[in-house]
Short mmCIF file of C-alpha atoms in Angstrom, two decimals:
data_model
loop_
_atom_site.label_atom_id
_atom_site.label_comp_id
_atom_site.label_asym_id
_atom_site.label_seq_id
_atom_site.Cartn_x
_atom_site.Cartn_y
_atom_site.Cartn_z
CA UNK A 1 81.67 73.01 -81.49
CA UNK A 2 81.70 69.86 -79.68
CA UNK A 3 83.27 71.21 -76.73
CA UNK A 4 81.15 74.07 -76.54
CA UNK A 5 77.67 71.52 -76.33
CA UNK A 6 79.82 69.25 -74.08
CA UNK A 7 80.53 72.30 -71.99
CA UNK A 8 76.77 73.20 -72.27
CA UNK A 9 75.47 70.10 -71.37
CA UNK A 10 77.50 69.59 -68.28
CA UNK A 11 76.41 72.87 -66.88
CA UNK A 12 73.06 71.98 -67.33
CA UNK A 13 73.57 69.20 -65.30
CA UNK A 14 75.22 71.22 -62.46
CA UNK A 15 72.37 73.54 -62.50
CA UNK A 16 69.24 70.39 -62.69
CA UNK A 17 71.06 68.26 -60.07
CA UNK A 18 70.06 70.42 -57.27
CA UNK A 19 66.71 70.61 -58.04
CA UNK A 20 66.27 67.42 -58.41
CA UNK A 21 67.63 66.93 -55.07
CA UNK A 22 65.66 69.11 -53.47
CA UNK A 23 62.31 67.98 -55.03
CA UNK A 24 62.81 64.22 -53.61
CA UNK A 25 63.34 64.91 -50.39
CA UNK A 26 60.34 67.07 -50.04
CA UNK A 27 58.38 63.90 -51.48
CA UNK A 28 59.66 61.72 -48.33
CA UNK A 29 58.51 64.40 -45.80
CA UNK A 30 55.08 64.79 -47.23
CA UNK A 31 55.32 60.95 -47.03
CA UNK A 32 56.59 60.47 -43.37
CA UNK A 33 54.01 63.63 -42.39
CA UNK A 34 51.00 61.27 -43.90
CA UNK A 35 52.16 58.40 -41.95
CA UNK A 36 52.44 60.38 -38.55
CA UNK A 37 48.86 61.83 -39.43
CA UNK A 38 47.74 58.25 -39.54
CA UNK A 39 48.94 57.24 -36.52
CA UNK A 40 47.83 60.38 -34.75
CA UNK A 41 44.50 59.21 -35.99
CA UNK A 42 44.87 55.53 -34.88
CA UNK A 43 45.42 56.62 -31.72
CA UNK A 44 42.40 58.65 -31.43
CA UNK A 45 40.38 55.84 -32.26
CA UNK A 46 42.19 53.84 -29.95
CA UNK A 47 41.36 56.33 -27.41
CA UNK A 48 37.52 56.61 -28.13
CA UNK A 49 37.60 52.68 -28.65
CA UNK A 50 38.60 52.52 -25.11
CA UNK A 51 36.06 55.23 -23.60
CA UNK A 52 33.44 53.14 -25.20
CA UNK A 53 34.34 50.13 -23.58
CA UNK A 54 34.28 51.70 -20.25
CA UNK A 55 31.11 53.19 -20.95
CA UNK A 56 29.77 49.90 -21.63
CA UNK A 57 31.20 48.30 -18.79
CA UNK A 58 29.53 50.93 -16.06
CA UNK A 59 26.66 50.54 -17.90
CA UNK A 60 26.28 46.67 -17.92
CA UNK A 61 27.31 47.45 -14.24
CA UNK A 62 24.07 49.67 -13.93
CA UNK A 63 21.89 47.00 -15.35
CA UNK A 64 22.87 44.06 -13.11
CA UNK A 65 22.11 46.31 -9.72
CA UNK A 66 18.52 47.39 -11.42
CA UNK A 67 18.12 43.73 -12.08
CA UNK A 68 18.98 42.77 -8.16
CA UNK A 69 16.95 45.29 -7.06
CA UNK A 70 14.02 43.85 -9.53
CA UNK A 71 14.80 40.45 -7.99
CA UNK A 72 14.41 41.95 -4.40
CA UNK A 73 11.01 43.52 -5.38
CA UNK A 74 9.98 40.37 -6.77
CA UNK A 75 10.77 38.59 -3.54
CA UNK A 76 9.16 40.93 -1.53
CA UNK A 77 5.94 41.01 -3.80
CA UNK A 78 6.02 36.70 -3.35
CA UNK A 79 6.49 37.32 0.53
CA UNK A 80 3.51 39.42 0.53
CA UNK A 81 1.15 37.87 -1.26
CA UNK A 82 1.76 34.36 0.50
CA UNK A 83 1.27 36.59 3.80
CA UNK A 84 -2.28 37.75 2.01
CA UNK A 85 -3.57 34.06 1.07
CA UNK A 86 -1.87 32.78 4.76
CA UNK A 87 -4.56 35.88 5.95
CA UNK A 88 -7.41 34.85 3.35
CA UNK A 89 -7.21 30.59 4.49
CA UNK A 90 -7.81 31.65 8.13
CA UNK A 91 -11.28 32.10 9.01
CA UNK A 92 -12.69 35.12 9.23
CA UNK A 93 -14.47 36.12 12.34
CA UNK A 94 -18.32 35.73 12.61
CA UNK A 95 -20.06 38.71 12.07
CA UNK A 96 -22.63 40.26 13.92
CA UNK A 97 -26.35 39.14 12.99
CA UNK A 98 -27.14 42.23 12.63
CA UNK A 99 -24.39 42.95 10.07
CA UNK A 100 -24.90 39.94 8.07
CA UNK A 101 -25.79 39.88 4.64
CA UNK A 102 -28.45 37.20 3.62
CA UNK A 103 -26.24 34.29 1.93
CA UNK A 104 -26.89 33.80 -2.01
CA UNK A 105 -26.00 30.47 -3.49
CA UNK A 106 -23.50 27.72 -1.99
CA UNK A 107 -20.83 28.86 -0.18
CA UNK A 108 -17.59 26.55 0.94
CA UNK A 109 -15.45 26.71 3.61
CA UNK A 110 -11.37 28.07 3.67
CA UNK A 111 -9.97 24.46 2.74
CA UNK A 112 -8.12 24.39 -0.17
CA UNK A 113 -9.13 21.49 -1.21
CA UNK A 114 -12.58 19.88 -1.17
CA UNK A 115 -13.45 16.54 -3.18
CA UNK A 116 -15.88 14.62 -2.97
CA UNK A 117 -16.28 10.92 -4.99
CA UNK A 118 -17.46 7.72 -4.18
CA UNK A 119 -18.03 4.14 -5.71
CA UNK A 120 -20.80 1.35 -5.99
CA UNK A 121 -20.16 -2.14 -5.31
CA UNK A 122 -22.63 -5.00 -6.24
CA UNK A 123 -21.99 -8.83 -5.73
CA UNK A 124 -23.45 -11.72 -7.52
CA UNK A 125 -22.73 -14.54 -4.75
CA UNK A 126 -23.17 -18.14 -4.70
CA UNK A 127 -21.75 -20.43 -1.64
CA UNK A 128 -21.65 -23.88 -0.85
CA UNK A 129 -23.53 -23.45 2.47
CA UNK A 130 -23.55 -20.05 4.63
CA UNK A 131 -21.61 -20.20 8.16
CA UNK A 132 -18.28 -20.86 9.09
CA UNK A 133 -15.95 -23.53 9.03
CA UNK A 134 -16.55 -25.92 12.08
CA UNK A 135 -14.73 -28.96 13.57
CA UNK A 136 -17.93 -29.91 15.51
CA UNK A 137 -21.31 -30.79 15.10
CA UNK A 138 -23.36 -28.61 17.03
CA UNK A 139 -26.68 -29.14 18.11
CA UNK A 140 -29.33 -28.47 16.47
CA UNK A 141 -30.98 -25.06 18.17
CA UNK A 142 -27.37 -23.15 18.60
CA UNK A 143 -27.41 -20.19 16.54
CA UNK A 144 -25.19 -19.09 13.82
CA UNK A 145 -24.62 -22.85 13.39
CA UNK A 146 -23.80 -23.65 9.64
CA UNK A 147 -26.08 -23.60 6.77
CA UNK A 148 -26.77 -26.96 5.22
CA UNK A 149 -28.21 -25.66 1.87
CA UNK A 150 -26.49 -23.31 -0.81
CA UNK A 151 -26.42 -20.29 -0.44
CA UNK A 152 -27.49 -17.21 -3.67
CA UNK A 153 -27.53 -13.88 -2.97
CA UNK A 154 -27.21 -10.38 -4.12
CA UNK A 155 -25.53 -7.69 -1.90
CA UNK A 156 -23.34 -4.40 -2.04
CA UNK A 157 -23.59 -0.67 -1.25
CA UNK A 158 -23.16 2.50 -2.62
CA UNK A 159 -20.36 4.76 -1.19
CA UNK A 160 -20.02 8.35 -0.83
CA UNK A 161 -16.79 9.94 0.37
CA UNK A 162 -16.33 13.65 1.47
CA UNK A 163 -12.66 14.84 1.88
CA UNK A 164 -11.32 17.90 3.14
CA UNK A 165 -7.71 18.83 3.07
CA UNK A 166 -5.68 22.10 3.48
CA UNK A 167 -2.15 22.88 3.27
CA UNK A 168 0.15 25.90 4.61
CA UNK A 169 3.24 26.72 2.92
CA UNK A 170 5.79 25.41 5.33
CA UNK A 171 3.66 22.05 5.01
CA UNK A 172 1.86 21.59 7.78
CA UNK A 173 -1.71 20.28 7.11
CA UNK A 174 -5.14 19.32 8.41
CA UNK A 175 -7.63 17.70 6.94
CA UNK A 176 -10.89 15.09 7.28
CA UNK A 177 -12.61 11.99 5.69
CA UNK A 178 -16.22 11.26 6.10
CA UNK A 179 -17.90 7.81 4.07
CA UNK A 180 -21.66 7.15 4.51
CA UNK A 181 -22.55 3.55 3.51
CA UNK A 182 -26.14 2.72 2.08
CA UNK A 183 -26.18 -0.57 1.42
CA UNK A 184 -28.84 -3.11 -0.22
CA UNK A 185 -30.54 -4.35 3.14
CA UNK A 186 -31.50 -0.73 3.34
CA UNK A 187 -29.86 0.29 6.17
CA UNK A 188 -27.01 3.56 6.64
CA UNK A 189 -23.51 2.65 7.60
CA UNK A 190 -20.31 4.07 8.10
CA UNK A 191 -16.75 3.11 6.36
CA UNK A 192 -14.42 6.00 7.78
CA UNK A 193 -14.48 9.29 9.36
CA UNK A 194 -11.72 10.87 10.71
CA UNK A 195 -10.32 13.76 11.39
CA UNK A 196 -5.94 14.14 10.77
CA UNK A 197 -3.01 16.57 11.24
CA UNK A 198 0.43 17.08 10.60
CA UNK A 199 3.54 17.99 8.52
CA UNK A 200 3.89 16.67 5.09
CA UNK A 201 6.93 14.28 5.03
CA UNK A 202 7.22 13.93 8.24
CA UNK A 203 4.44 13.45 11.33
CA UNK A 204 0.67 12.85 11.06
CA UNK A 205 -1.79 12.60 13.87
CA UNK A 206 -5.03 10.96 13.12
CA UNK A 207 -8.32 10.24 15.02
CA UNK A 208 -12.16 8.46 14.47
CA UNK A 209 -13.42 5.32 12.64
CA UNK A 210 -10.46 3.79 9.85
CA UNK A 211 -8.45 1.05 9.73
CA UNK A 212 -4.39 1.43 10.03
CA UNK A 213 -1.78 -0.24 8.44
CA UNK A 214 -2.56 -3.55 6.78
CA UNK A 215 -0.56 -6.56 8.04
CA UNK A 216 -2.51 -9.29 5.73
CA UNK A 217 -3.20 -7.90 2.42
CA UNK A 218 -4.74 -10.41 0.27
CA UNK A 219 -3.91 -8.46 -2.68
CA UNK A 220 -7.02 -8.19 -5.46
CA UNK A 221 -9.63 -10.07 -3.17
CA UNK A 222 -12.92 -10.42 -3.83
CA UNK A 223 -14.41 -13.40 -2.45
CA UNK A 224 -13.19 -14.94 0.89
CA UNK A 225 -16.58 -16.08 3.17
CA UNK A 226 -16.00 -18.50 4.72
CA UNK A 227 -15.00 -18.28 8.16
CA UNK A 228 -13.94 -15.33 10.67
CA UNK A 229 -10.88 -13.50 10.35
CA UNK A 230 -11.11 -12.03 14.25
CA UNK A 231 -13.00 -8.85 13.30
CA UNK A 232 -15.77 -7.64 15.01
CA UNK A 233 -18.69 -10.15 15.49
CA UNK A 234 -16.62 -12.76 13.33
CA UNK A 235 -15.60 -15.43 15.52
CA UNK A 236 -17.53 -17.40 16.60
CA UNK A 237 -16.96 -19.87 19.49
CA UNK A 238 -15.98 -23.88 17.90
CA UNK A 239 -15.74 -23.04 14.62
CA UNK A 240 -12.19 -22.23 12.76
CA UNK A 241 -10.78 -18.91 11.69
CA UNK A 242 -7.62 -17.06 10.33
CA UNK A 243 -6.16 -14.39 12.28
CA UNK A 244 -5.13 -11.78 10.15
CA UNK A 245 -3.43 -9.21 12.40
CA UNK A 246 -7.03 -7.05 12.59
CA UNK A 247 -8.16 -6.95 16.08
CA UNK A 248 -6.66 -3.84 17.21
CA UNK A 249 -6.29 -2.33 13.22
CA UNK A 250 -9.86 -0.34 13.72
CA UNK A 251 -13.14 0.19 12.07
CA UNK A 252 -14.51 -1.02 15.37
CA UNK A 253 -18.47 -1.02 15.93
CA UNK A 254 -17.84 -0.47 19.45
CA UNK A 255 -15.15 1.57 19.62
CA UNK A 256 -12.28 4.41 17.99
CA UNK A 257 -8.71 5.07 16.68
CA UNK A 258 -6.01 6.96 17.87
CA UNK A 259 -2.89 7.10 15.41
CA UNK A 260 0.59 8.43 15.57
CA UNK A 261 3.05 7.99 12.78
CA UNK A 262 6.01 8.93 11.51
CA UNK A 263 7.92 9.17 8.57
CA UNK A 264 12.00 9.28 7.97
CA UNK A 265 13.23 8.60 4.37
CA UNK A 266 12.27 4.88 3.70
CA UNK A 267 11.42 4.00 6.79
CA UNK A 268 8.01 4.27 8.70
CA UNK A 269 6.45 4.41 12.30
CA UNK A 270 2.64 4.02 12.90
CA UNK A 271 1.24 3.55 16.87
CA UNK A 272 -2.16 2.84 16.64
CA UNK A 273 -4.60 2.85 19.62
CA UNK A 274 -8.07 1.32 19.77
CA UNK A 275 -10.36 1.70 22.42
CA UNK A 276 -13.63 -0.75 22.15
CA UNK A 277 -15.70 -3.27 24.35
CA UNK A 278 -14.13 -6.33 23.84
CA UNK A 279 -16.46 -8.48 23.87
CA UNK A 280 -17.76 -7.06 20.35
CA UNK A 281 -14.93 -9.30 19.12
CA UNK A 282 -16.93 -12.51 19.79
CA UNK A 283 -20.17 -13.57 18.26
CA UNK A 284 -23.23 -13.24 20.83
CA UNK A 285 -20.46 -12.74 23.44
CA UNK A 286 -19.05 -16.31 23.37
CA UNK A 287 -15.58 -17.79 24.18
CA UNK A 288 -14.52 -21.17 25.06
CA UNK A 289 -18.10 -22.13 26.03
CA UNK A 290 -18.44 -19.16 28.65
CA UNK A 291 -20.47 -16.13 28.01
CA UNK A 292 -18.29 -13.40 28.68
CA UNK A 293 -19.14 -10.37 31.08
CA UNK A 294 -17.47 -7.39 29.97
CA UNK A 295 -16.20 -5.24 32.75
CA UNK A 296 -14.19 -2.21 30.71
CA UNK A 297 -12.95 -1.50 27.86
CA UNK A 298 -9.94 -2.91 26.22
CA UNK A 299 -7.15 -0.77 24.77
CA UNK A 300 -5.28 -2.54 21.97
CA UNK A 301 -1.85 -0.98 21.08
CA UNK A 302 -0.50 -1.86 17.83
CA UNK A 303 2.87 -0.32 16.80
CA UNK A 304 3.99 -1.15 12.83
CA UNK A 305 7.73 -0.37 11.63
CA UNK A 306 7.58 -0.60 7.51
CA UNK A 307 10.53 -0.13 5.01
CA UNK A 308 10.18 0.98 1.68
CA UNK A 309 12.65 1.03 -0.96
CA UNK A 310 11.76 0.86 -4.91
CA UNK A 311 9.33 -1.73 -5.40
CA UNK A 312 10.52 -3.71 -2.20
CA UNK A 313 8.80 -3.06 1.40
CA UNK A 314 8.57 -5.06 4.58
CA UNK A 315 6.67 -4.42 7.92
CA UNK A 316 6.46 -5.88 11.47
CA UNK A 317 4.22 -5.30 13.53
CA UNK A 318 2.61 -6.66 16.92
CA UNK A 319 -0.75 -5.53 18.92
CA UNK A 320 -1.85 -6.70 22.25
CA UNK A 321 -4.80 -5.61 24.82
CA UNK A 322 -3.15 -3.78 27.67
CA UNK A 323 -6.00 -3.50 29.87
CA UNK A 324 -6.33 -6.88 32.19
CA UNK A 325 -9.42 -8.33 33.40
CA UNK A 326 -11.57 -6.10 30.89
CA UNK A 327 -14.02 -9.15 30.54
CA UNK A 328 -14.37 -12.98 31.03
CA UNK A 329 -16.51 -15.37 33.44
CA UNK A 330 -17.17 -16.50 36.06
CA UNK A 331 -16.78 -20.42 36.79
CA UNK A 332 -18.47 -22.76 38.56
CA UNK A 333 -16.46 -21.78 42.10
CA UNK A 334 -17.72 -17.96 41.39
CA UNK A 335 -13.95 -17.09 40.62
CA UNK A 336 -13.59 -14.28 38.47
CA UNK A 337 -11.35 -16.00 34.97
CA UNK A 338 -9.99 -13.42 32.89
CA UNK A 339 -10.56 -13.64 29.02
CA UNK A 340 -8.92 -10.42 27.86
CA UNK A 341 -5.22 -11.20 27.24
CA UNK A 342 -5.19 -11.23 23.64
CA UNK A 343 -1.71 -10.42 21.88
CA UNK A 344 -0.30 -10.88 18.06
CA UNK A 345 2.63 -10.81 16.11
CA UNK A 346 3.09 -10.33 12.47
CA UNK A 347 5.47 -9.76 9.50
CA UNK A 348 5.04 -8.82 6.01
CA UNK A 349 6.99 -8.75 3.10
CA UNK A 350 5.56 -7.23 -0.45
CA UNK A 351 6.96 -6.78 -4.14
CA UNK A 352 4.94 -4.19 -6.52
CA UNK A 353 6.52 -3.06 -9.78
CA UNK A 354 3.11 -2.01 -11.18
CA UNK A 355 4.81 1.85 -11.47
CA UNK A 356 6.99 0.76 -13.89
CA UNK A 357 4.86 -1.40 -16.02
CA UNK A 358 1.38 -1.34 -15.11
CA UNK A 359 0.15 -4.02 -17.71
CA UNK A 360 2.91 -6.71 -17.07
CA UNK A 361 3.80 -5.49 -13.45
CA UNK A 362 3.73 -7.89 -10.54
CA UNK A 363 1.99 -7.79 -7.10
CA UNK A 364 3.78 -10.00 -4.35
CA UNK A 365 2.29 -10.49 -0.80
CA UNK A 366 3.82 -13.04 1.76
CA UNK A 367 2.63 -12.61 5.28
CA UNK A 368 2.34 -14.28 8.58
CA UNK A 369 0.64 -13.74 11.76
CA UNK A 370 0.34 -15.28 15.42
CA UNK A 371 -2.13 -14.76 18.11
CA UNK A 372 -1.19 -15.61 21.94
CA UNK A 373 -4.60 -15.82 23.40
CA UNK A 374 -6.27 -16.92 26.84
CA UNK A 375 -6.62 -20.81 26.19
CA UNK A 376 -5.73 -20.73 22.52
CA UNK A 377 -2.80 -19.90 19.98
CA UNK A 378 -3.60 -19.54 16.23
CA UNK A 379 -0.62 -19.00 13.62
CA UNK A 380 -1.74 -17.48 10.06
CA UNK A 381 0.20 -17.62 7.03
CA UNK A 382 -0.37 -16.49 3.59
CA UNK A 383 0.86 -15.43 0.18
CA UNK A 384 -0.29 -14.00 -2.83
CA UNK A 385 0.40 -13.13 -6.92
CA UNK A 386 -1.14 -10.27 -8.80
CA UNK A 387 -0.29 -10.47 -12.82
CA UNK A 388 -2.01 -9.11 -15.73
CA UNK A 389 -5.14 -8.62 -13.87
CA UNK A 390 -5.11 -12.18 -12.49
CA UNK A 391 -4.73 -12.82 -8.28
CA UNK A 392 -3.72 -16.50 -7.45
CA UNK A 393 -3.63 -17.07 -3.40
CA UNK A 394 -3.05 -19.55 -0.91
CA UNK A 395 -3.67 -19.37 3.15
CA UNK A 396 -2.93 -21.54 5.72
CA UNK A 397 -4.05 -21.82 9.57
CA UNK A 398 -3.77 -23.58 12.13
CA UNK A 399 -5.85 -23.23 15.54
CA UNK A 400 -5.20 -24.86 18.61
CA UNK A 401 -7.99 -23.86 21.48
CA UNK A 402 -6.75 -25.12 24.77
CA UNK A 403 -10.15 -24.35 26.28
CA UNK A 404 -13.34 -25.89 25.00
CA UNK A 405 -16.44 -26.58 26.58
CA UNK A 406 -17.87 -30.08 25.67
CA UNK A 407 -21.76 -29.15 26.39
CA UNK A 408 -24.52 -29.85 23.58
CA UNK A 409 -22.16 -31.99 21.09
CA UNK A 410 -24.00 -34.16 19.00
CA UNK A 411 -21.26 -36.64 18.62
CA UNK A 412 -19.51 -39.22 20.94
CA UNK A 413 -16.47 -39.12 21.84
CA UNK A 414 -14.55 -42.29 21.28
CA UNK A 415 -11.32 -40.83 21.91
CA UNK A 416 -11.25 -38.68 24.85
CA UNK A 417 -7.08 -37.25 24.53
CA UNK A 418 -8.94 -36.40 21.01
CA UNK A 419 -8.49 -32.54 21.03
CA UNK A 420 -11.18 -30.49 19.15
CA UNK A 421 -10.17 -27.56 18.70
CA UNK A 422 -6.89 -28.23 16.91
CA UNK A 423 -6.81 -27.97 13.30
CA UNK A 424 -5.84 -26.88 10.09
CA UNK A 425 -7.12 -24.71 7.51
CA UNK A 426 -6.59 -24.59 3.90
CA UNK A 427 -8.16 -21.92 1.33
CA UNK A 428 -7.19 -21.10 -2.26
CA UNK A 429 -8.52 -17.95 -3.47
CA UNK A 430 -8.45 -16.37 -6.90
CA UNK A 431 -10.26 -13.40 -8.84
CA UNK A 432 -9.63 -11.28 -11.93
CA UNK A 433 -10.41 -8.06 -13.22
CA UNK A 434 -12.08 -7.18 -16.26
CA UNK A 435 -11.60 -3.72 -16.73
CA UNK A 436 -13.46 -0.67 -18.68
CA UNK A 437 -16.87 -2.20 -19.13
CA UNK A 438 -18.54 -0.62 -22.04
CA UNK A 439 -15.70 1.21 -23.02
CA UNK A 440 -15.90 3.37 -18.90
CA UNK A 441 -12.22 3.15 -17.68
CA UNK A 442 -14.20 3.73 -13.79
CA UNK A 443 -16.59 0.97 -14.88
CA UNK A 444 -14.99 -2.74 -13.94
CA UNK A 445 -15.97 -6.48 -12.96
CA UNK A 446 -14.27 -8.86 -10.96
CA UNK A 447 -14.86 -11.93 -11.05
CA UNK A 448 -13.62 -14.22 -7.90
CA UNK A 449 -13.59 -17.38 -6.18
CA UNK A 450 -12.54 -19.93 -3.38
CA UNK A 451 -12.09 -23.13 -1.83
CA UNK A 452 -11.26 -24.06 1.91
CA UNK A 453 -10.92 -26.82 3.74
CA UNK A 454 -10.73 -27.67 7.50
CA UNK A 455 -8.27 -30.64 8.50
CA UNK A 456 -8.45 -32.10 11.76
CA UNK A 457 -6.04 -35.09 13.28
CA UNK A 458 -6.92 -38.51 12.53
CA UNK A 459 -7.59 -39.49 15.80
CA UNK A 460 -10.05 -36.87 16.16
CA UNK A 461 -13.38 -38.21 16.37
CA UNK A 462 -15.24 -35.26 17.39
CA UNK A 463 -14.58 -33.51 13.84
CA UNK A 464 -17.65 -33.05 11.25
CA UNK A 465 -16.80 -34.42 8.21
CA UNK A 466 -19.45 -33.24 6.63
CA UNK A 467 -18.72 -29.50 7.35
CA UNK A 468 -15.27 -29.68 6.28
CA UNK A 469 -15.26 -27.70 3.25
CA UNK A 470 -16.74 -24.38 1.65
CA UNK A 471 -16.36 -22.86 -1.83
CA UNK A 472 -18.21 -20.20 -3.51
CA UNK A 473 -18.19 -17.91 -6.64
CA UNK A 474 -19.06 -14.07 -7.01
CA UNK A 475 -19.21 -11.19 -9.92
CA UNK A 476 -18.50 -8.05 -8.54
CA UNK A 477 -19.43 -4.73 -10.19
CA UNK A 478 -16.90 -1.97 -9.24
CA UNK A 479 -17.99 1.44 -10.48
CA UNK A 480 -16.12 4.67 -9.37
CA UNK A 481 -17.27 8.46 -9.22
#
């Protein structure tokens, strides 16, 4: 029995194995077919992956030329309308009277930029005596002699400027500046007007009434009377003066401007031409004793080189008459003496950090001057602080006039080698600012003041010891518009 269900069981066994066999490898080809599915289907992906990526590289491809061409557009639309406002800022031609429409309301020019603004000034003076500072004593009938009483007054004017500017886009430019003056005496005067041109950057050509680059400044003055500084009508003949680098600068009442300058980085050129009767120089047409006769008019030439870097600049600059024999005398042989040469030299050097702090910035001036004249020399020099509103200045000159005439002096001469018209000059000058009365930031008052005094050489007896010295106060009201 037990061989009979061995026997069984065995061929059982023999008959199952087979099957069994059979049945697990099917089950690893079903498997392996999966897996080759899956990677067929990878690979499509892969595939499509791919095409997308191209897509969306010829299509990022599209966008950028689109966007170049939207750029060119754009840069053609900006070419054309600059062409249209270069078209509109030129001025159209007059039309026909019969074709013209009656004007309504105010109509303005093509300039593309009009301002107009202005200022008053008022003074509060008061002055030791009027005049100027004298080492003679005069007689008594010479006009323009000095005061011997103090002098109060109240002065100023009311400015009213007009400019007109316009500007083309490769920067060339014209432009003009008119100021009408009415002052307190009730009379119509005349700060600038001129009339410019140029490229910005670069050249300007300007020409009328203004005054060119300043070879003195005196930094926040607002008080300095007391004797002429070489401008028109301001000297007058014996009595002392500072030469301030101003007789061929402009603002003539006899006379105009013609300027040429230059700039290049920091550096800058300025030729200035004035062309006046020279005699307006000289109070009632006096010099060395001599009425002058003016024969033509001079022609001062005054070239300036200035550097500017930061808050550091420096100038020099000379100007001298190059027309001989425009006026002078003649003497007591009827020879014809010229009076004309007239030629000056000066430097300055200036500091101003007020850009970078305007309440505790500093304003530096030093500057110095020298005048080569017929029968005289005069040498100028002067320096000045600006801080926290406060200007504190000192000036020194010295004349010596070679020629002098002697006539009508009310002293005696003790010392004839005495010379009287050499001497010194001192002045100390000084203002301040009080700024934004009642609460108006355009509103402000200065108030300034000064002292000079005239110093002549011991041995000179001929010097007026009693017209030595000037000082005066004044409260200026500064209001702009």
């Amino acid at each position: 029995m037990k061989k009979l269900r061995y026997l069984a069981v065995t061929t059982g066994l023999f008959i199952t194995a087979p099957a069994l066999a059979v049945s697990a490898n099917d089950s690893i080809e079903a498997r392996l077919s999966a897996l080759e599915q899956r990677l067929q289907q990878a690979e499509r992906r892969a595939t499509q992956a791919e095409k997308r990526a191209v897509d969306a590289e010829r299509l990022a491809q599209r966008l950028e030329q689109r966007s170049e061409r939207a750029e060119q557009q754009a840069e053609r639309l900006e070419q054309r309308t600059a062409r249209v406002e270069q078209q509109r800022a030129q001025p159209a031609p007059a039309p026909q009277p019969a074709a013209a429409a009656p004007a309504t309301g105010l109509q303005l020019s093509h300039f593309s930029d009009l301002k107009l603004y202005g200022d008053v000034e008022f003074n509060l003076d008061g002055a030791s005596r009027s005049g100027q500072l004298t080492s003679l004593k005069t007689r008594d009938n010479k006009n323009w002699k000095p005061g011997d009483n103090e002098r109060w007054d109240i002065n100023g004017r009311i400015l009213v400027g007009l400019d007109g500017y316009r500007r083309n886009p490769d920067g060339r430019f014209s432009g003009f500046r008119v100021q009408p003056l009415a002052d307190m005496s009730g009379k119509m005067n005349l700060d600038d007007a001129a009339f410019f041109f140029g490229k910005e950057q670069d050249w300007q050509a300007k020409i009328g009434r203004f005054e060119a680059y300043d070879m003195f400044p005196l930094n926040q003055d607002t008080f300095i009377e007391y004797s002429g500084n070489t401008a028109n009508d301001l000297y007058a003949d014996g009595f002392g003066y500072i030469y301030m680098m101003k007789e061929g600068r402009g603002r003539s009442s006899s006379g105009g401007n013609l300027m040429l300058s230059k700039t290049a980085g920091d550096w800058y050129f300025e030729l200035n031409t004035l062309v006046e009767d020279g005699t307006s120089l000289f109070q009632e047409n006096s010099y060395h004793g001599n009425t002058l006769e003016n024969k033509k008019n001079v022609a001062y030439l005054r070239p300036v080189i200035a550097w500017k870097k930061d808050r550091f600049s420096a100038a020099l600059a000379m100007e001298s008459n190059v027309v001989s024999n425009a006026y002078g005398y003649q003497d007591a042989r009827g020879q014809w003496v010229d009076q004309s040469k007239r030629n000056g030299y000066g430097m300055t050097l200036s500091w101003n950090n007020l850009a970078d702090d305007a309440e505790n910035g500093i304003v530096a001036n030093l500057s110095t001057a020298y005048l080569d004249a017929a029968g005289e020399q005069d040498f100028s020099a002067g320096a000045n602080v600006l801080w926290r509103r406060f200007e504190l200045g000192y000036i020194y000159a010295h004349n010596t006039i070679k020629e002098f005439s002697t006539d009508g002096m009310a002293a005696q001469i003790d010392n004839p080698l005495s010379e009287p018209g050499r001497y010194d000059i001192h002045t100390i000058h000084a203002s301040y600012q009080i700024p934004n009365i009642m609460a108006m930031p355009n509103f402000n008052l200065y108030l300034g003041a000064y002292a000079s005094m005239l110093e002549a050489d011991a041995d000179n007896k001929i010097a007026n010891g009693d017209n030595d010295k000037r000082y005066g106060l004044r409260a200026r009201f500064k209001y702009f518009f």
